[in-house]
């Protein structure tokens, strides 16, 4: 029996129908540009099933309409979701705040709580709620489970989760480090233990999730002890369009000197900064193309990206004291040998080296890229948040 995993964003829904025991994916797809016009010839829904792609053309009014189209495409490709006897629907929910720290069976009260946390994640939680409501309406008999991006970091030590601002202000507004990408950091660190033939409790790990969004985590004996994202997914590493760490004084400075309002600043830091702000492109492949053509702005963007990444690796080496594995994951981490080599260059004094042949091998599997017998194993592990969510949902309803 399968699990349907739904990840609804502000204008998109990504989904997968998979077997949580084997990981086999029966179908997957994406609804794009929800609530926006779609150009003729551009599909608004792409659905992959058994090696075939089905498309839907035409604008999608809202998330409920999007899911109805998806259910229809499932039926056309031989999967009637209402009759399939799904084990559960697993929903990715971005912010669990202080309230949620484990996969949670969805009830009306849970939906209300997720909605109330929208102040902490205004772009994400409202979209998650709409996705949950739509799926509950279409599959009334199937248990629905929320899996939170913040959950793995819920137990961060006080020193790591506390911002040094007025404690009363922080308490009144829920201001602390929550961390994100938790499902990925937890899944990947578990896979590292498998690859090394050890138990997660025996390992201290640094995990570098480098996708469009990017975050680093320090994990001691299976528990997260630090992470680079904070109250929101804006803090930390340089990302595709997000600035990561900046001097917070830049914000009042821009308000005073450039006359920018709060929405313009939010937009600047979340959508027009990072790699895109420095180079004009946010996709790492395009960035590499620009660098190869001699573009100096692209070169600087890359150098800033690597500089900040090394900064966090150094911090977490000291924080953990003993490190048993450093792992790269997500789009850039899994696919860019250059980033991996540069992030860990000249660290042999710390027992960290990357083997050039292993690093550049065309291999999709979880694998070591440090030389045989290296003091600190370095790995590439493909993340699989959908499988982790499906397993969490299936385990909860079992
Ligand atoms: P998201 O955060 O949207 O899930 P992904 O984990 O899919 O992001 O990562 C997207 C990023 O991975 C993009 O910047 C993309 O350019 C980069 N990427 C994908 N394939 C490659 C590749 N072969 N080489 C370098 N970067 C890649």
Coordinates of C-alpha atoms and ligand atoms in Angstrom, one line a residue:
X1 CA 0.0 0.0 0.0
X2 CA 1.3 3.4 -1.0
X3 CA 1.6 6.9 0.4
X4 CA 0.8 10.1 -1.5
X5 CA 3.3 12.8 -0.5
X6 CA 2.2 16.4 -1.1
X7 CA 4.5 19.5 -1.0
X8 CA 2.4 22.6 -1.6
X9 CA 4.2 25.9 -2.1
X10 CA 2.7 29.3 -2.6
X11 CA 2.1 28.8 -6.4
X12 CA 3.0 25.1 -6.9
X13 CA 2.2 21.6 -5.7
X14 CA 4.8 18.8 -6.0
X15 CA 3.6 15.3 -5.4
X16 CA 4.7 11.6 -5.4
X17 CA 2.9 8.4 -5.0
X18 CA 5.3 5.9 -3.6
X19 CA 5.8 2.7 -1.6
X20 CA 7.4 3.7 1.7
X21 CA 8.9 0.2 2.2
X22 CA 10.7 -0.1 -1.1
X23 CA 10.9 3.6 -2.1
X24 CA 9.4 2.6 -5.5
X25 CA 7.7 5.7 -7.1
X26 CA 4.5 4.8 -9.0
X27 CA 3.9 8.4 -10.1
X28 CA 5.0 11.9 -9.5
X29 CA 4.5 15.4 -10.8
X30 CA 4.1 19.1 -10.3
X31 CA 1.4 21.7 -10.6
X32 CA 2.9 25.1 -11.5
X33 CA 1.8 28.7 -11.7
X34 CA -1.3 28.3 -9.5
X35 CA -3.4 31.4 -9.7
X36 CA -1.3 32.8 -12.5
X37 CA -1.9 33.0 -16.3
X38 CA -0.2 30.2 -18.3
X39 CA 1.3 30.9 -21.7
X40 CA -0.2 28.8 -24.6
X41 CA 1.8 25.6 -25.1
X42 CA 3.2 25.6 -21.5
X43 CA 1.8 22.8 -19.3
X44 CA 0.4 23.8 -15.9
X45 CA 0.6 20.2 -14.7
X46 CA 3.1 17.6 -15.6
X47 CA 2.5 14.1 -14.4
X48 CA 5.0 11.2 -14.8
X49 CA 3.7 7.7 -14.4
X50 CA 5.4 4.4 -15.6
X51 CA 7.8 6.3 -17.9
X52 CA 5.0 8.3 -19.5
X53 CA 4.4 12.0 -19.1
X54 CA 0.8 13.4 -19.1
X55 CA 0.3 17.2 -19.3
X56 CA -2.5 19.5 -18.5
X57 CA -2.7 22.8 -20.2
X58 CA -4.7 25.8 -19.0
X59 CA -4.6 28.0 -16.0
X60 CA -5.1 26.5 -12.5
X61 CA -7.3 28.7 -10.4
X62 CA -6.3 27.5 -6.9
X63 CA -4.7 24.6 -5.0
X64 CA -8.0 22.7 -4.9
X65 CA -8.4 22.9 -8.6
X66 CA -4.8 21.8 -9.0
X67 CA -5.3 18.7 -6.9
X68 CA -8.5 17.8 -8.8
X69 CA -6.5 17.9 -12.1
X70 CA -3.8 15.8 -10.4
X71 CA -6.4 13.2 -9.3
X72 CA -7.8 13.1 -12.8
X73 CA -4.3 12.5 -14.3
X74 CA -3.7 9.8 -11.7
X75 CA -6.9 8.1 -12.9
X76 CA -6.0 8.4 -16.5
X77 CA -2.6 6.8 -15.8
X78 CA -4.3 3.9 -14.0
X79 CA -4.2 5.0 -10.4
X80 CA -7.6 5.8 -9.0
X81 CA -6.5 7.4 -5.7
X82 CA -9.9 7.2 -4.1
X83 CA -10.1 3.5 -4.7
X84 CA -6.3 2.7 -4.3
X85 CA -6.5 2.1 -0.5
X86 CA -3.8 4.6 0.2
X87 CA -2.0 4.1 3.5
X88 CA -1.7 7.8 4.2
X89 CA -1.2 11.2 2.7
X90 CA 2.0 12.9 3.9
X91 CA 2.2 16.6 3.8
X92 CA 5.4 18.6 4.0
X93 CA 4.8 21.5 6.3
X94 CA 7.5 24.2 6.5
X95 CA 7.1 25.7 10.0
X96 CA 6.1 23.7 13.1
X97 CA 7.1 26.5 15.5
X98 CA 7.4 25.5 19.2
X99 CA 4.3 23.3 18.8
X100 CA 5.2 20.5 16.4
X101 CA 8.3 18.4 16.7
X102 CA 7.2 15.1 15.3
X103 CA 5.0 13.8 12.4
X104 CA 1.5 14.6 13.4
X105 CA -1.9 13.1 12.5
X106 CA -3.9 15.9 10.9
X107 CA -7.1 17.0 12.7
X108 CA -9.1 20.3 12.5
X109 CA -7.2 21.5 15.5
X110 CA -3.8 20.7 13.9
X111 CA -4.8 22.6 10.8
X112 CA -5.7 25.6 12.9
X113 CA -2.4 25.4 14.7
X114 CA -0.4 25.2 11.4
X115 CA -2.4 28.2 10.2
X116 CA -1.7 30.2 13.4
X117 CA 2.1 29.6 12.8
X118 CA 1.7 31.6 9.5
X119 CA 3.2 34.7 11.1
X120 CA 6.5 32.8 11.2
X121 CA 6.3 31.5 7.6
X122 CA 4.0 33.8 5.7
X123 CA 4.9 32.4 2.3
X124 CA 4.8 28.7 3.2
X125 CA 2.4 27.7 6.0
X126 CA -0.8 29.2 4.3
X127 CA 0.0 27.3 1.2
X128 CA 0.6 24.1 3.2
X129 CA -2.8 24.6 4.9
X130 CA -4.6 25.0 1.5
X131 CA -2.9 21.8 0.3
X132 CA -4.0 19.9 3.4
X133 CA -7.6 21.1 3.2
X134 CA -7.8 20.2 -0.5
X135 CA -6.4 16.7 0.1
X136 CA -8.7 16.1 3.0
X137 CA -11.7 17.1 1.0
X138 CA -10.7 14.8 -1.9
X139 CA -9.6 11.8 0.2
X140 CA -11.9 11.9 3.3
X141 CA -11.2 8.4 4.5
X142 CA -7.4 8.5 4.2
X143 CA -5.3 9.5 7.3
X144 CA -3.3 12.7 6.6
X145 CA 0.0 13.3 8.3
X146 CA 2.0 16.6 8.6
X147 CA 5.8 16.3 8.6
X148 CA 7.5 19.4 9.6
X149 CA 10.7 20.9 8.1
X150 CA 11.6 22.3 11.5
X151 CA 11.1 19.1 13.5
X152 CA 14.7 17.7 13.4
X153 CA 16.0 21.0 14.9
X154 CA 13.4 21.2 17.7
X155 CA 15.8 20.1 20.3
X156 CA 18.7 22.5 19.5
X157 CA 20.7 23.4 22.6
X158 CA 19.6 26.7 24.1
X159 CA 23.0 28.4 23.2
X160 CA 22.4 27.5 19.5
X161 CA 18.8 28.4 19.2
X162 CA 18.8 31.7 21.1
X163 CA 19.4 35.1 19.4
X164 CA 21.1 37.7 21.6
X165 CA 18.3 40.2 21.4
X166 CA 16.1 41.5 24.2
X167 CA 14.8 38.3 25.8
X168 CA 11.3 39.7 26.4
X169 CA 10.9 40.8 22.8
X170 CA 12.1 37.4 21.6
X171 CA 9.7 35.5 23.9
X172 CA 6.7 37.7 22.9
X173 CA 7.2 37.1 19.2
X174 CA 8.5 33.5 19.1
X175 CA 12.0 34.7 17.9
X176 CA 14.5 31.8 18.1
X177 CA 16.4 29.7 15.6
X178 CA 14.1 27.0 14.3
X179 CA 16.0 25.6 11.3
X180 CA 14.6 24.1 8.1
X181 CA 15.3 21.3 5.6
X182 CA 15.1 19.1 8.7
X183 CA 13.6 16.2 6.9
X184 CA 16.6 16.2 4.5
X185 CA 19.3 16.6 7.2
X186 CA 17.8 13.7 9.2
X187 CA 17.3 11.4 6.2
X188 CA 20.8 12.1 4.8
X189 CA 22.5 11.7 8.2
X190 CA 20.8 8.3 8.6
X191 CA 21.9 7.2 5.1
X192 CA 25.5 8.2 6.0
X193 CA 25.4 5.9 9.0
X194 CA 24.2 3.1 6.6
X195 CA 27.0 3.8 4.1
X196 CA 29.6 3.8 6.9
X197 CA 28.1 0.7 8.5
X198 CA 27.7 2.5 11.8
X199 CA 24.8 3.6 14.1
X200 CA 23.7 7.3 13.9
X201 CA 24.3 7.5 17.7
X202 CA 28.0 6.8 17.1
X203 CA 28.6 9.6 14.7
X204 CA 29.2 13.3 14.8
X205 CA 28.3 14.8 11.4
X206 CA 28.2 17.9 9.3
X207 CA 25.6 17.8 6.5
X208 CA 25.6 20.4 3.8
X209 CA 22.2 20.6 2.0
X210 CA 23.0 22.8 -1.1
X211 CA 20.0 23.3 -3.4
X212 CA 18.2 26.5 -4.4
X213 CA 17.8 26.9 -0.7
X214 CA 20.9 25.9 1.3
X215 CA 21.6 25.0 4.9
X216 CA 24.3 23.3 7.0
X217 CA 23.8 21.3 10.1
X218 CA 25.9 20.0 12.9
X219 CA 24.7 16.6 14.3
X220 CA 26.0 15.0 17.5
X221 CA 25.2 11.4 18.0
X222 CA 22.1 11.5 15.8
X223 CA 20.7 14.8 17.3
X224 CA 21.0 18.2 15.6
X225 CA 23.1 20.6 17.7
X226 CA 23.3 23.5 15.3
X227 CA 22.0 24.7 11.9
X228 CA 22.5 27.7 9.7
X229 CA 18.9 28.6 9.0
X230 CA 17.1 30.5 11.7
X231 CA 13.7 32.0 12.5
X232 CA 13.1 31.9 8.7
X233 CA 14.9 30.1 5.9
X234 CA 16.8 33.3 5.0
X235 CA 19.7 33.0 7.5
X236 CA 22.9 31.2 6.9
X237 CA 24.5 30.2 3.6
X238 CA 24.4 32.1 0.3
X239 CA 21.5 30.6 -1.7
X240 CA 20.1 30.9 -5.2
X241 CA 18.1 34.1 -4.5
X242 CA 18.5 34.5 -0.7
X243 CA 21.3 36.5 0.9
X244 CA 21.9 34.3 3.9
X245 CA 23.7 36.0 6.8
X246 CA 24.0 39.8 6.5
X247 CA 24.6 42.5 9.0
X248 CA 21.1 43.2 10.4
X249 CA 22.1 46.9 10.4
X250 CA 21.8 46.8 6.6
X251 CA 18.0 46.8 7.0
X252 CA 17.5 50.1 8.9
X253 CA 20.3 51.6 6.7
X254 CA 18.3 50.8 3.6
X255 CA 15.1 52.1 5.1
X256 CA 16.7 55.4 6.0
X257 CA 18.9 55.9 3.0
X258 CA 17.1 54.2 0.1
X259 CA 13.6 54.7 1.5
X260 CA 12.8 51.1 1.0
X261 CA 9.7 49.7 2.7
X262 CA 9.5 46.4 4.5
X263 CA 8.0 44.5 1.6
X264 CA 10.7 45.8 -0.8
X265 CA 13.4 44.7 1.7
X266 CA 11.8 41.3 2.1
X267 CA 11.8 40.9 -1.6
X268 CA 15.4 42.1 -2.0
X269 CA 16.7 39.7 0.6
X270 CA 14.6 36.6 -0.4
X271 CA 14.2 36.9 -4.2
X272 CA 16.9 39.3 -5.5
X273 CA 20.0 38.5 -3.5
X274 CA 22.3 35.5 -3.1
X275 CA 23.8 34.1 -6.4
X276 CA 21.2 35.9 -8.4
X277 CA 21.8 39.3 -6.8
X278 CA 25.5 39.1 -7.4
X279 CA 25.5 37.5 -10.9
X280 CA 22.1 37.9 -12.4
X281 CA 21.4 34.1 -12.6
X282 CA 20.2 31.8 -9.7
X283 CA 20.8 28.4 -11.3
X284 CA 24.2 27.0 -10.5
X285 CA 24.7 25.5 -14.0
X286 CA 24.1 28.9 -15.6
X287 CA 26.5 30.4 -13.0
X288 CA 29.2 27.9 -14.0
X289 CA 28.6 28.8 -17.7
X290 CA 29.1 32.5 -17.0
X291 CA 32.3 31.8 -15.0
X292 CA 33.7 29.7 -17.9
X293 CA 33.0 32.6 -20.2
X294 CA 35.1 34.9 -18.0
X295 CA 32.2 36.8 -16.3
X296 CA 33.8 38.5 -13.2
X297 CA 30.5 39.1 -11.4
X298 CA 29.7 35.4 -11.6
X299 CA 33.2 34.5 -10.3
X300 CA 32.7 36.8 -7.3
X301 CA 29.3 35.3 -6.6
X302 CA 30.9 31.8 -6.6
X303 CA 33.7 32.9 -4.4
X304 CA 31.3 34.5 -1.9
X305 CA 29.2 31.3 -1.9
X306 CA 32.3 29.1 -1.2
X307 CA 33.6 31.6 1.5
X308 CA 30.4 31.4 3.5
X309 CA 30.2 27.6 3.1
X310 CA 33.7 27.2 4.5
X311 CA 32.9 29.6 7.3
X312 CA 30.1 27.2 8.5
X313 CA 32.2 24.1 8.0
X314 CA 34.9 25.6 10.2
X315 CA 32.4 26.6 12.8
X316 CA 30.8 23.2 13.0
X317 CA 34.2 21.4 13.1
X318 CA 35.0 23.4 16.3
X319 CA 31.5 23.0 17.7
X320 CA 31.5 19.2 17.3
X321 CA 35.2 18.8 18.3
X322 CA 35.2 15.3 16.7
X323 CA 33.7 14.9 13.2
X324 CA 33.1 11.5 11.7
X325 CA 31.5 12.5 8.4
X326 CA 31.0 15.5 6.1
X327 CA 28.3 15.1 3.6
X328 CA 27.1 17.0 0.5
X329 CA 23.5 16.7 -0.7
X330 CA 20.7 18.4 -2.8
X331 CA 21.0 19.8 -6.4
X332 CA 24.4 21.6 -6.1
X333 CA 25.8 19.3 -3.4
X334 CA 25.0 16.1 -5.4
X335 CA 26.0 17.5 -8.8
X336 CA 28.9 19.9 -8.5
X337 CA 32.3 18.3 -7.9
X338 CA 33.8 21.8 -8.1
X339 CA 31.8 23.1 -5.2
X340 CA 32.7 20.0 -3.1
X341 CA 36.4 20.3 -3.9
X342 CA 36.5 24.1 -3.2
X343 CA 34.5 23.8 0.0
X344 CA 37.0 21.4 1.5
X345 CA 40.2 22.6 -0.2
X346 CA 43.4 22.8 1.9
X347 CA 41.9 21.1 4.9
X348 CA 44.3 18.1 5.0
X349 CA 45.6 19.5 8.3
X350 CA 42.2 18.7 9.8
X351 CA 42.1 15.2 8.3
X352 CA 39.8 16.3 5.5
X353 CA 40.6 15.5 1.8
X354 CA 38.6 14.9 -1.3
X355 CA 39.8 12.2 -3.8
X356 CA 39.6 13.9 -7.3
X357 CA 38.6 10.6 -9.1
X358 CA 36.0 9.7 -6.6
X359 CA 34.7 13.3 -6.5
X360 CA 34.2 13.5 -10.3
X361 CA 33.0 9.9 -10.8
X362 CA 29.6 9.8 -12.6
X363 CA 27.8 7.9 -9.9
X364 CA 24.3 8.7 -8.6
X365 CA 24.5 6.5 -5.5
X366 CA 25.4 7.5 -2.0
X367 CA 29.1 7.2 -1.8
X368 CA 32.4 8.2 -0.3
X369 CA 34.5 10.8 -2.1
X370 CA 37.4 10.9 0.4
X371 CA 40.5 8.7 -0.2
X372 CA 40.5 5.2 1.2
X373 CA 41.6 5.3 4.9
X374 CA 40.9 9.1 5.2
X375 CA 40.7 10.4 8.8
X376 CA 37.3 12.1 8.1
X377 CA 35.0 10.4 5.6
X378 CA 33.5 12.8 3.0
X379 CA 30.4 11.7 1.3
X380 CA 27.8 12.5 -1.4
X381 CA 24.3 11.3 -0.5
X382 CA 21.3 12.0 -2.6
X383 CA 18.5 13.4 -0.5
X384 CA 15.0 12.0 -0.7
X385 CA 12.6 14.1 1.3
X386 CA 9.5 12.5 -0.3
X387 CA 10.6 9.0 0.9
X388 CA 11.4 10.3 4.4
X389 CA 7.9 11.9 4.5
X390 CA 6.2 8.8 3.2
X391 CA 8.0 6.6 5.8
X392 CA 7.2 9.0 8.6
X393 CA 3.5 9.1 7.6
X394 CA 3.3 5.3 7.2
X395 CA 5.0 4.7 10.6
X396 CA 2.6 7.1 12.4
X397 CA -0.5 5.4 11.0
X398 CA 0.7 1.9 11.4
Ligands
LIG1 P1 15.4 23.0 -4.4 O1 15.9 23.8 -3.3 O2 14.5 23.8 -5.3 O3 14.9 21.6 -4.1 P2 17.5 21.5 -5.7 O4 18.0 20.7 -4.6 O5 16.8 20.8 -6.8 O6 16.7 22.7 -5.3 O7 18.8 22.2 -6.4 C1 18.7 23.1 -7.4 C2 20.1 23.6 -7.8 O8 20.9 22.5 -8.1 C3 20.1 24.6 -8.9 O9 20.9 25.7 -8.6 C4 20.8 23.8 -10.0 O10 21.5 24.6 -10.9 C5 21.7 22.9 -9.3 N1 22.1 21.8 -10.1 C6 21.4 20.8 -10.6 N2 22.1 20.0 -11.4 C7 23.4 20.5 -11.4 C8 24.6 20.1 -12.0 N3 24.7 19.1 -12.8 N4 25.7 20.9 -11.8 C9 25.6 22.0 -10.9 N5 24.5 22.4 -10.3 C10 23.4 21.6 -10.5

